[in-house]
Coordinates of C-alpha atoms in Angstrom, one line a residue:
M1 CA -56.8 -40.2 38.4
R2 CA -57.6 -36.8 36.9
V3 CA -58.6 -34.1 39.4
L4 CA -60.0 -30.6 38.9
G5 CA -58.6 -28.3 41.6
I6 CA -60.2 -25.0 42.7
E7 CA -58.6 -22.4 44.9
T8 CA -60.6 -19.4 46.3
S9 CA -59.3 -18.8 49.8
C10 CA -58.6 -15.1 49.4
D11 CA -58.1 -12.8 46.5
E12 CA -56.9 -15.1 43.7
T13 CA -59.0 -17.4 41.7
G14 CA -57.0 -20.5 40.7
V15 CA -58.1 -23.5 38.7
A16 CA -56.0 -26.5 37.5
V17 CA -56.3 -30.1 36.2
Y18 CA -53.8 -32.6 37.6
D19 CA -53.4 -36.2 36.4
S20 CA -51.8 -38.7 38.7
E21 CA -49.9 -40.3 35.8
R22 CA -49.3 -37.4 33.5
G23 CA -48.8 -34.6 36.0
L24 CA -50.1 -31.1 35.8
L25 CA -52.1 -30.7 32.5
A26 CA -53.2 -27.1 32.7
H27 CA -53.7 -24.3 35.2
A28 CA -55.0 -20.7 35.2
L29 CA -54.9 -17.9 37.8
Y30 CA -56.8 -14.7 38.0
S31 CA -55.5 -12.1 40.5
Q32 CA -57.7 -9.4 42.1
I33 CA -54.8 -7.1 42.9
D34 CA -56.2 -4.2 40.8
I35 CA -59.6 -4.5 42.6
H36 CA -58.1 -4.3 46.1
A37 CA -55.2 -2.0 45.4
E38 CA -57.2 1.2 46.0
Y39 CA -58.2 0.0 49.5
G40 CA -54.6 -1.1 50.5
G41 CA -55.7 -4.6 51.3
V42 CA -58.3 -7.3 50.5
V43 CA -62.0 -6.4 50.9
P44 CA -63.7 -9.8 51.6
E45 CA -67.0 -9.0 50.0
L46 CA -65.4 -7.8 46.8
A47 CA -63.2 -10.9 46.8
S48 CA -66.2 -13.2 47.0
R49 CA -68.1 -11.4 44.3
D50 CA -65.1 -11.5 41.9
H51 CA -64.7 -15.3 42.5
V52 CA -68.3 -15.7 41.4
R53 CA -67.6 -13.8 38.2
K54 CA -64.3 -15.5 37.3
L55 CA -64.5 -19.1 38.4
L56 CA -66.7 -20.6 35.7
P57 CA -64.8 -19.0 32.8
L58 CA -61.5 -20.2 34.3
I59 CA -62.8 -23.8 34.7
Q60 CA -64.0 -23.8 31.1
Q61 CA -60.6 -22.5 30.0
V62 CA -58.6 -25.1 32.0
M63 CA -60.8 -28.0 31.0
A64 CA -60.3 -27.1 27.3
E65 CA -56.6 -26.5 27.7
S66 CA -56.1 -29.9 29.4
G67 CA -58.2 -31.7 26.9
S68 CA -60.6 -32.8 29.6
T69 CA -64.4 -33.4 29.6
P70 CA -66.7 -33.9 32.6
A71 CA -66.6 -37.6 31.8
G72 CA -62.8 -37.6 32.1
I73 CA -62.7 -36.0 35.5
D74 CA -62.4 -38.5 38.4
G75 CA -62.6 -36.0 41.3
V76 CA -62.9 -32.4 42.3
A77 CA -60.6 -30.8 45.0
Y78 CA -61.3 -27.4 46.5
T79 CA -59.8 -25.2 49.3
A80 CA -61.9 -25.7 52.4
G81 CA -59.9 -23.5 54.7
P82 CA -58.3 -21.6 56.2
G83 CA -59.3 -18.4 54.5
L84 CA -62.0 -15.8 54.0
I85 CA -65.4 -17.6 54.6
G86 CA -67.2 -15.9 51.7
A87 CA -64.4 -16.6 49.3
L88 CA -64.1 -20.2 50.4
M89 CA -67.9 -20.8 50.1
V90 CA -67.8 -19.7 46.4
G91 CA -65.2 -22.3 45.5
A92 CA -66.6 -25.0 47.8
T93 CA -70.3 -24.7 46.6
L94 CA -69.4 -24.8 43.0
S95 CA -66.9 -27.7 43.5
R96 CA -69.5 -29.8 45.3
S97 CA -72.1 -28.9 42.6
L98 CA -69.8 -30.0 39.8
A99 CA -68.8 -33.2 41.7
Y100 CA -72.5 -34.0 42.3
A101 CA -73.5 -33.4 38.7
W102 CA -70.5 -35.4 37.3
K103 CA -71.0 -38.2 39.9
V104 CA -67.5 -38.0 41.2
P105 CA -66.1 -37.6 44.7
A106 CA -65.0 -34.2 46.1
V107 CA -62.5 -33.4 48.7
G108 CA -61.8 -30.3 50.7
V109 CA -58.1 -29.4 50.9
H110 CA -56.3 -27.5 53.6
H111 CA -54.9 -24.4 52.0
M112 CA -51.5 -24.6 53.8
E113 CA -51.2 -28.3 52.9
G114 CA -51.5 -27.2 49.3
H115 CA -48.7 -24.7 49.7
L116 CA -46.6 -27.3 51.6
L117 CA -46.9 -29.8 48.7
A118 CA -46.5 -27.3 45.9
P119 CA -42.8 -28.2 45.5
M120 CA -43.9 -31.7 44.6
L121 CA -45.0 -30.3 41.2
E122 CA -41.4 -29.7 40.3
A123 CA -39.2 -32.0 38.2
Q124 CA -37.0 -32.8 41.3
P125 CA -39.4 -32.8 44.3
P126 CA -38.1 -33.2 47.9
A127 CA -38.3 -36.6 49.6
F128 CA -39.9 -37.2 52.9
P129 CA -39.2 -36.5 55.7
F130 CA -38.3 -32.8 55.8
V131 CA -38.8 -29.6 57.7
A132 CA -41.2 -27.1 56.0
L133 CA -41.2 -23.3 56.5
L134 CA -44.7 -22.1 55.6
V135 CA -44.4 -18.4 55.2
S136 CA -47.1 -16.2 53.8
G137 CA -49.4 -13.2 54.6
G138 CA -51.3 -15.2 57.1
H139 CA -48.9 -17.9 58.4
T140 CA -45.3 -18.3 59.5
Q141 CA -44.9 -21.8 60.7
L142 CA -42.1 -24.4 61.0
V143 CA -43.5 -27.9 60.5
R144 CA -42.0 -31.4 60.6
V145 CA -43.3 -33.4 57.7
D146 CA -42.9 -37.1 57.8
A147 CA -45.5 -37.9 55.1
I148 CA -48.6 -36.3 53.6
G149 CA -50.9 -35.7 56.6
R150 CA -48.2 -36.4 59.1
Y151 CA -47.4 -33.0 60.4
E152 CA -45.9 -31.8 63.7
L153 CA -45.9 -28.1 64.4
L154 CA -42.4 -27.0 65.6
G155 CA -42.9 -23.3 65.9
E156 CA -45.1 -20.5 64.6
S157 CA -45.6 -16.7 64.8
L158 CA -46.9 -15.5 68.1
D159 CA -48.3 -12.3 66.4
D160 CA -47.9 -11.0 62.9
A161 CA -46.9 -13.4 60.1
A162 CA -43.8 -12.5 58.1
G163 CA -45.9 -11.6 55.0
E164 CA -48.2 -9.5 57.1
A165 CA -45.2 -7.6 58.5
F166 CA -44.0 -7.0 55.0
D167 CA -47.4 -5.6 54.0
K168 CA -47.5 -3.3 57.1
A169 CA -43.9 -2.1 56.4
A170 CA -45.0 -1.3 52.8
R171 CA -47.8 0.9 54.1
M172 CA -45.4 2.7 56.4
L173 CA -43.3 3.5 53.4
D174 CA -46.3 4.4 51.2
L175 CA -45.8 1.6 48.8
D176 CA -48.5 0.0 46.6
Y177 CA -50.4 -3.1 47.4
P178 CA -49.4 -5.9 47.6
G179 CA -46.7 -4.7 49.8
G180 CA -44.3 -7.6 50.1
P181 CA -42.9 -7.6 46.6
Q182 CA -42.8 -3.8 46.7
V183 CA -40.6 -3.8 49.8
A184 CA -38.3 -6.4 48.3
K185 CA -38.0 -4.3 45.1
L186 CA -37.2 -1.1 47.0
A187 CA -34.8 -2.9 49.3
E188 CA -32.6 -3.7 46.2
Q189 CA -31.8 0.0 46.0
G190 CA -31.0 0.3 49.7
E191 CA -27.6 0.6 51.3
D192 CA -26.5 -2.5 53.3
G193 CA -25.7 -1.7 57.0
R194 CA -27.0 1.9 57.2
F195 CA -29.7 0.7 59.5
V196 CA -29.5 -2.5 61.6
F197 CA -32.9 -3.7 62.7
P198 CA -33.4 -6.3 65.5
R199 CA -33.8 -10.0 64.8
P200 CA -36.7 -10.9 67.0
M201 CA -36.5 -14.0 69.3
V202 CA -33.3 -15.3 67.8
D203 CA -31.5 -14.8 71.2
R204 CA -33.7 -17.2 73.0
P205 CA -34.3 -21.0 72.6
G206 CA -37.3 -22.3 70.6
L207 CA -38.7 -22.1 67.1
D208 CA -41.5 -19.5 67.5
F209 CA -41.5 -16.2 65.7
S210 CA -42.6 -12.7 66.5
F211 CA -42.6 -9.8 64.1
S212 CA -44.7 -7.2 65.9
G213 CA -41.7 -5.6 67.6
L214 CA -39.8 -5.4 64.3
K215 CA -42.9 -3.6 62.8
T216 CA -42.8 -1.1 65.6
Y217 CA -39.1 -0.5 65.2
T218 CA -39.6 0.1 61.5
L219 CA -42.4 2.6 62.2
N220 CA -40.2 4.5 64.7
T221 CA -37.3 4.6 62.2
V222 CA -39.6 6.0 59.5
A223 CA -40.9 8.6 61.9
A224 CA -37.4 9.6 63.1
H225 CA -36.3 10.4 59.5
A226 CA -39.5 11.8 58.1
L227 CA -39.5 15.0 56.1
A228 CA -42.4 17.5 55.9
D229 CA -44.6 15.2 53.9
G230 CA -44.3 12.5 56.6
L231 CA -41.9 10.2 54.8
P232 CA -38.1 10.0 54.7
D233 CA -36.3 10.8 51.4
Q234 CA -36.3 8.1 48.7
Q235 CA -32.9 6.7 49.5
T236 CA -33.6 6.5 53.2
C237 CA -36.9 4.7 52.4
A238 CA -34.8 2.2 50.4
D239 CA -32.3 1.8 53.2
I240 CA -35.2 1.2 55.7
A241 CA -36.7 -1.4 53.4
N242 CA -33.3 -3.1 53.0
A243 CA -32.8 -3.2 56.8
F244 CA -36.4 -4.5 57.4
Q245 CA -36.1 -7.3 54.8
T246 CA -32.6 -8.3 56.0
A247 CA -34.0 -8.6 59.6
V248 CA -36.9 -10.7 58.5
V249 CA -34.8 -13.0 56.3
S250 CA -32.1 -13.3 58.9
T251 CA -34.6 -14.3 61.5
L252 CA -36.2 -16.9 59.2
V253 CA -32.8 -18.4 58.3
V254 CA -31.7 -18.7 62.0
K255 CA -35.0 -20.5 62.9
C256 CA -34.8 -22.8 59.9
R257 CA -31.3 -23.8 60.6
R258 CA -32.2 -24.4 64.2
A259 CA -35.2 -26.5 63.2
L260 CA -33.0 -28.7 61.0
E261 CA -30.5 -29.2 63.8
H262 CA -33.4 -29.9 66.2
T263 CA -34.9 -32.7 64.0
G264 CA -31.6 -34.0 62.6
M265 CA -33.0 -33.5 59.0
K266 CA -31.1 -32.2 56.0
T267 CA -34.0 -31.1 53.8
L268 CA -35.9 -27.9 54.1
V269 CA -39.0 -26.9 52.0
I270 CA -40.1 -23.3 51.9
A271 CA -43.6 -22.6 50.7
G272 CA -46.1 -19.7 50.6
G273 CA -46.0 -16.3 49.1
V274 CA -42.9 -15.1 50.9
S275 CA -41.0 -18.1 49.6
A276 CA -40.7 -16.2 46.3
N277 CA -38.5 -13.6 48.0
K278 CA -35.1 -13.8 46.2
K279 CA -33.1 -12.8 49.3
L280 CA -34.7 -15.4 51.4
R281 CA -34.0 -18.1 48.9
A282 CA -30.4 -17.1 48.4
D283 CA -29.6 -16.7 52.1
L284 CA -31.2 -20.0 53.0
E285 CA -29.3 -21.8 50.3
Q286 CA -26.0 -20.3 51.5
A287 CA -26.7 -21.0 55.2
L288 CA -27.9 -24.5 54.7
A289 CA -25.0 -25.5 52.4
K290 CA -22.7 -24.9 55.4
I291 CA -24.4 -27.7 57.3
G292 CA -24.8 -30.0 54.4
A293 CA -28.6 -29.3 54.0
K294 CA -30.6 -28.4 51.0
V295 CA -33.6 -26.2 50.4
F296 CA -36.5 -26.9 48.0
Y297 CA -39.2 -24.5 46.8
A298 CA -41.9 -24.2 44.1
R299 CA -41.5 -22.1 41.0
H300 CA -42.6 -18.5 41.5
E301 CA -46.1 -19.0 39.9
F302 CA -46.9 -21.7 42.5
C303 CA -45.6 -19.8 45.5
T304 CA -48.7 -17.6 45.7
D305 CA -52.2 -19.1 45.9
N306 CA -53.0 -21.3 42.9
G307 CA -55.2 -24.1 41.7
A308 CA -52.3 -26.5 40.9
M309 CA -51.3 -27.1 44.5
I310 CA -55.0 -27.8 45.4
A311 CA -55.4 -30.2 42.5
Y312 CA -52.2 -32.1 43.5
A313 CA -53.0 -32.2 47.2
G314 CA -56.6 -33.2 46.5
C315 CA -55.5 -36.0 44.1
Q316 CA -53.3 -37.5 46.8
R317 CA -56.2 -37.6 49.3
L318 CA -58.7 -38.9 46.7
L319 CA -56.3 -41.7 45.8
A320 CA -56.2 -42.6 49.5
G321 CA -60.0 -42.8 49.6
Q322 CA -60.9 -39.6 51.2
Q323 CA -64.0 -37.7 50.1
E324 CA -66.5 -35.3 51.6
P325 CA -70.2 -35.8 52.4
L326 CA -72.6 -33.8 50.3
A327 CA -72.9 -30.9 52.9
V328 CA -70.6 -28.0 52.2
N329 CA -68.3 -27.1 55.1
V330 CA -65.5 -24.5 55.1
R331 CA -63.3 -23.2 57.9
A332 CA -61.8 -19.8 58.5
R333 CA -59.3 -21.4 60.9
W334 CA -58.0 -24.9 60.6
P335 CA -54.8 -26.2 62.4
L336 CA -52.6 -28.0 59.9
D337 CA -51.5 -30.6 62.4
S338 CA -55.2 -31.7 62.9
L339 CA -55.2 -33.3 59.4
S340 CA -55.5 -37.1 59.0
P341 CA -52.5 -39.0 57.6
L342 CA -53.2 -40.8 54.4
D343 CA -52.8 -44.2 55.9
G344 CA -55.7 -43.5 58.2
V345 CA -57.5 -40.9 56.3
S346 CA -61.1 -39.9 56.9
S347 CA -63.2 -36.9 56.0
S348 CA -61.3 -33.7 56.6
L349 CA -64.3 -31.7 57.8

């Protein structure tokens, strides 16, 4: 089965063609970072308008690069949520229109299921079952994964997601958007141990997260060392970034190890934009090796939003017989553990 996948949940337009026998044939991604940078964050209306401008040219590009024609496409997959409603509607309406015109089924994909399954695109994918850490700007969740669609939520953030906390820390340090990679880059210049930030909720049982207190601690530290211009000196900013990143990563590592011990599993998958963080990957690998466990993740280009993960996830559900009715439905919020398992799959919306 050959599937066209379309991702438009936020500020990146992703398109890919995935073949169930040959694998990923082509993919393309357009990022709106330059558009939103001057506002310090994503402006939903601008995101929707830019998806309208970029989506058709990207589809034409990917179809050509994959050697595909409309007659050779067996299904269309699109992100149906969670995400920005306007952005989701752009991808969903075009996807349903193409599927109708090409007389093929369409399927709405859960954005976080796409992230969760992105490591399956690698040469050595993880085997089920495993524990997944979904960590991005909007989500920080630990999920038990027994099969595609068989998800059990083990823990989640009670307030800010880790990626959101990174972005807010970046604004405190007057760093450019998107903030997460900028904080990580600045942290490399920081001195280890000058500041020691709290590791939220690691001293209590359970697998939930909370990063709002760490955000406040960071703000207070910046204010306590601020100069006349309102910011600390450059080295102090780097030391604060280092301490902040270390606290977030340490918290995630503790919770991941605890989740593996709780489930008795030896495989962890990390997915989502923050999974590209080099320190998180290195510290997880080191910590899990001590307990005989292994961590899997997608290549960097598939950590952030992309069409390849949607094409893959959609292909699995189309192969299982899932498809959507003609009506277009998208969701700003959509619990991952509400999805149907593939052995009893029905319409997702």
